[in-house]
Amino acid sequence: METEKRKKSTFSAISINRIVAGRFREYSKKITPSHTDTLESMMDFFEGAKISPKDKHLMDYIGYNNVITKRLDYLLEVLRAWEKNSPIHRIHDHVKKLFDYAELEENLDKKKEEIRRMRNAQYLKPKKTVSKYEYNLLAEQLEAEKEKRRNLLEKFKLVKPSFGKQYYRIDMTPNEYAVMKRVLREHS
């Protein structure tokens, strides 16, 4: 119904300063497609909220709001600067370093104590001792093994063929080979 009234109504010209008219055109493009709709929505807002640009209390409120906002911004800047430069952070860092160092020393002490315990445990372990008889028996067995190896190495003969590489040959009877094989199986 309102659109029908608008279609039937005629337009009227209002004289506005050229600069203000330019500002209004820019603002109107952001709000609604037509200047009339923008003016109507602005008037509806002011009338509905019962706000007048000439109202002294409203202007005082807006001014106070701006002043308080600026003061709060300044306080925030002061608090941020205080946080960055305050001695509390430096004290906190120093105390943290002390605790970290104490924890490191405690861990080192624990490791030293553990190493000390391991050394003591090694010293306290009963060492395997051998009687003189067993020692002599083991020494005889070792000498016998050495003698067997010497005898085996003496059986190696170097063969130098006319063609090809040199190689070693073992002069051993099949019986000697079978005995050596059986003894090695028993000891492994």
mmCIF file of C-alpha atoms in Angstrom, residues 9-139:
data_model
loop_
_atom_site.group_PDB
_atom_site.id
_atom_site.type_symbol
_atom_site.label_atom_id
_atom_site.label_comp_id
_atom_site.label_asym_id
_atom_site.label_seq_id
_atom_site.Cartn_x
_atom_site.Cartn_y
_atom_site.Cartn_z
ATOM 1 C CA SER A 9 3.098 10.868 -4.914
ATOM 2 C CA THR A 10 5.157 13.408 -6.701
ATOM 3 C CA PHE A 11 8.729 14.239 -5.935
ATOM 4 C CA SER A 12 9.788 17.441 -4.292
ATOM 5 C CA ALA A 13 13.168 19.130 -4.423
ATOM 6 C CA ILE A 14 15.120 19.985 -1.274
ATOM 7 C CA SER A 15 18.079 22.316 -1.330
ATOM 8 C CA ILE A 16 21.098 20.693 0.354
ATOM 9 C CA ASN A 17 24.705 21.748 0.455
ATOM 10 C CA ARG A 18 26.668 20.112 -2.386
ATOM 11 C CA ILE A 19 29.187 18.419 -0.023
ATOM 12 C CA VAL A 20 26.449 17.084 2.267
ATOM 13 C CA ALA A 21 24.512 15.836 -0.762
ATOM 14 C CA GLY A 22 27.606 13.927 -1.943
ATOM 15 C CA ARG A 23 28.056 12.351 1.470
ATOM 16 C CA PHE A 24 24.360 11.413 1.534
ATOM 17 C CA ARG A 25 24.528 9.789 -1.909
ATOM 18 C CA GLU A 26 27.532 7.641 -0.821
ATOM 19 C CA TYR A 27 25.780 6.678 2.409
ATOM 20 C CA SER A 28 22.485 5.948 0.594
ATOM 21 C CA LYS A 29 24.199 3.507 -1.778
ATOM 22 C CA LYS A 30 25.303 1.448 1.236
ATOM 23 C CA ILE A 31 21.843 1.382 2.879
ATOM 24 C CA THR A 32 19.130 1.145 0.178
ATOM 25 C CA PRO A 33 18.915 1.586 -3.564
ATOM 26 C CA SER A 34 16.926 4.851 -3.426
ATOM 27 C CA HIS A 35 17.493 8.097 -1.551
ATOM 28 C CA THR A 36 13.840 8.175 -0.471
ATOM 29 C CA ASP A 37 14.049 4.750 1.194
ATOM 30 C CA THR A 38 17.252 5.768 2.978
ATOM 31 C CA LEU A 39 15.687 8.976 4.349
ATOM 32 C CA GLU A 40 12.564 7.103 5.439
ATOM 33 C CA SER A 41 14.543 4.416 7.280
ATOM 34 C CA MET A 42 16.659 7.098 9.012
ATOM 35 C CA MET A 43 13.569 9.032 10.137
ATOM 36 C CA ASP A 44 11.853 5.815 11.303
ATOM 37 C CA PHE A 45 14.937 4.953 13.372
ATOM 38 C CA PHE A 46 15.163 8.371 15.053
ATOM 39 C CA GLU A 47 11.429 8.551 15.717
ATOM 40 C CA GLY A 48 11.229 4.947 16.975
ATOM 41 C CA ALA A 49 14.212 5.384 19.312
ATOM 42 C CA LYS A 50 13.022 8.877 20.289
ATOM 43 C CA ILE A 51 16.452 10.320 19.520
ATOM 44 C CA SER A 52 17.069 13.816 18.357
ATOM 45 C CA PRO A 53 20.442 15.083 17.132
ATOM 46 C CA LYS A 54 19.723 18.303 19.032
ATOM 47 C CA ASP A 55 19.194 16.427 22.324
ATOM 48 C CA LYS A 56 21.854 17.685 24.785
ATOM 49 C CA HIS A 57 21.776 14.553 26.955
ATOM 50 C CA LEU A 58 22.394 12.297 23.981
ATOM 51 C CA MET A 59 25.333 14.389 22.844
ATOM 52 C CA ASP A 60 26.747 14.426 26.371
ATOM 53 C CA TYR A 61 26.355 10.639 26.540
ATOM 54 C CA ILE A 62 28.132 10.150 23.223
ATOM 55 C CA GLY A 63 30.910 12.514 24.309
ATOM 56 C CA TYR A 64 31.343 10.733 27.650
ATOM 57 C CA ASN A 65 31.301 7.392 25.881
ATOM 58 C CA ASN A 66 34.117 8.556 23.575
ATOM 59 C CA VAL A 67 36.155 9.895 26.503
ATOM 60 C CA ILE A 68 35.715 6.696 28.520
ATOM 61 C CA THR A 69 36.584 4.539 25.509
ATOM 62 C CA LYS A 70 39.794 6.535 24.957
ATOM 63 C CA ARG A 71 40.692 6.267 28.654
ATOM 64 C CA LEU A 72 40.087 2.505 28.634
ATOM 65 C CA ASP A 73 42.269 2.163 25.548
ATOM 66 C CA TYR A 74 44.997 4.119 27.359
ATOM 67 C CA LEU A 75 44.661 1.885 30.442
ATOM 68 C CA LEU A 76 44.930 -1.208 28.255
ATOM 69 C CA GLU A 77 48.123 0.164 26.694
ATOM 70 C CA VAL A 78 49.549 0.886 30.150
ATOM 71 C CA LEU A 79 48.688 -2.633 31.358
ATOM 72 C CA ARG A 80 50.263 -4.240 28.286
ATOM 73 C CA ALA A 81 53.429 -2.183 28.723
ATOM 74 C CA TRP A 82 53.525 -3.103 32.417
ATOM 75 C CA GLU A 83 53.134 -6.800 31.559
ATOM 76 C CA LYS A 84 56.072 -6.611 29.143
ATOM 77 C CA ASN A 85 58.365 -4.598 31.407
ATOM 78 C CA SER A 86 57.263 -5.686 34.861
ATOM 79 C CA PRO A 87 59.797 -7.210 37.226
ATOM 80 C CA ILE A 88 57.345 -10.015 38.028
ATOM 81 C CA HIS A 89 58.159 -11.788 34.770
ATOM 82 C CA ARG A 90 61.879 -11.464 35.395
ATOM 83 C CA ILE A 91 61.461 -12.784 38.935
ATOM 84 C CA HIS A 92 59.340 -15.643 37.612
ATOM 85 C CA ASP A 93 62.001 -16.483 35.014
ATOM 86 C CA HIS A 94 64.780 -16.466 37.626
ATOM 87 C CA VAL A 95 62.824 -18.680 40.010
ATOM 88 C CA LYS A 96 61.969 -21.059 37.151
ATOM 89 C CA LYS A 97 65.664 -21.284 36.214
ATOM 90 C CA LEU A 98 66.545 -22.068 39.826
ATOM 91 C CA PHE A 99 63.957 -24.832 40.007
ATOM 92 C CA ASP A 100 65.093 -26.238 36.655
ATOM 93 C CA TYR A 101 68.713 -26.218 37.832
ATOM 94 C CA ALA A 102 67.742 -27.892 41.121
ATOM 95 C CA GLU A 103 65.822 -30.565 39.198
ATOM 96 C CA LEU A 104 68.824 -31.115 36.910
ATOM 97 C CA GLU A 105 71.147 -31.496 39.900
ATOM 98 C CA GLU A 106 68.705 -33.908 41.529
ATOM 99 C CA ASN A 107 68.643 -36.038 38.369
ATOM 100 C CA LEU A 108 72.455 -36.004 38.236
ATOM 101 C CA ASP A 109 72.618 -37.071 41.887
ATOM 102 C CA LYS A 110 70.219 -39.930 41.171
ATOM 103 C CA LYS A 111 72.333 -41.069 38.216
ATOM 104 C CA LYS A 112 75.526 -40.891 40.304
ATOM 105 C CA GLU A 113 73.880 -42.899 43.078
ATOM 106 C CA GLU A 114 72.705 -45.496 40.570
ATOM 107 C CA ILE A 115 76.218 -45.804 39.107
ATOM 108 C CA ARG A 116 77.640 -46.128 42.641
ATOM 109 C CA ARG A 117 75.136 -48.900 43.441
ATOM 110 C CA MET A 118 75.984 -50.737 40.207
ATOM 111 C CA ARG A 119 79.712 -50.568 40.992
ATOM 112 C CA ASN A 120 79.144 -51.841 44.528
ATOM 113 C CA ALA A 121 76.992 -54.657 43.187
ATOM 114 C CA GLN A 122 79.775 -55.662 40.809
ATOM 115 C CA TYR A 123 82.349 -55.685 43.602
ATOM 116 C CA LEU A 124 80.082 -57.612 45.942
ATOM 117 C CA LYS A 125 79.311 -60.332 43.410
ATOM 118 C CA PRO A 126 81.048 -63.564 44.308
ATOM 119 C CA LYS A 127 83.838 -64.142 41.824
ATOM 120 C CA LYS A 128 84.214 -67.580 40.369
ATOM 121 C CA THR A 129 87.406 -69.052 41.711
ATOM 122 C CA VAL A 130 89.067 -72.218 40.556
ATOM 123 C CA SER A 131 91.012 -74.576 42.730
ATOM 124 C CA LYS A 132 94.675 -75.290 41.947
ATOM 125 C CA TYR A 133 93.781 -78.801 40.739
ATOM 126 C CA GLU A 134 91.080 -77.467 38.328
ATOM 127 C CA TYR A 135 93.438 -74.760 37.153
ATOM 128 C CA ASN A 136 96.158 -77.312 36.331
ATOM 129 C CA LEU A 137 93.577 -79.513 34.572
ATOM 130 C CA LEU A 138 92.348 -76.554 32.440
ATOM 131 C CA ALA A 139 95.938 -75.572 31.644
#
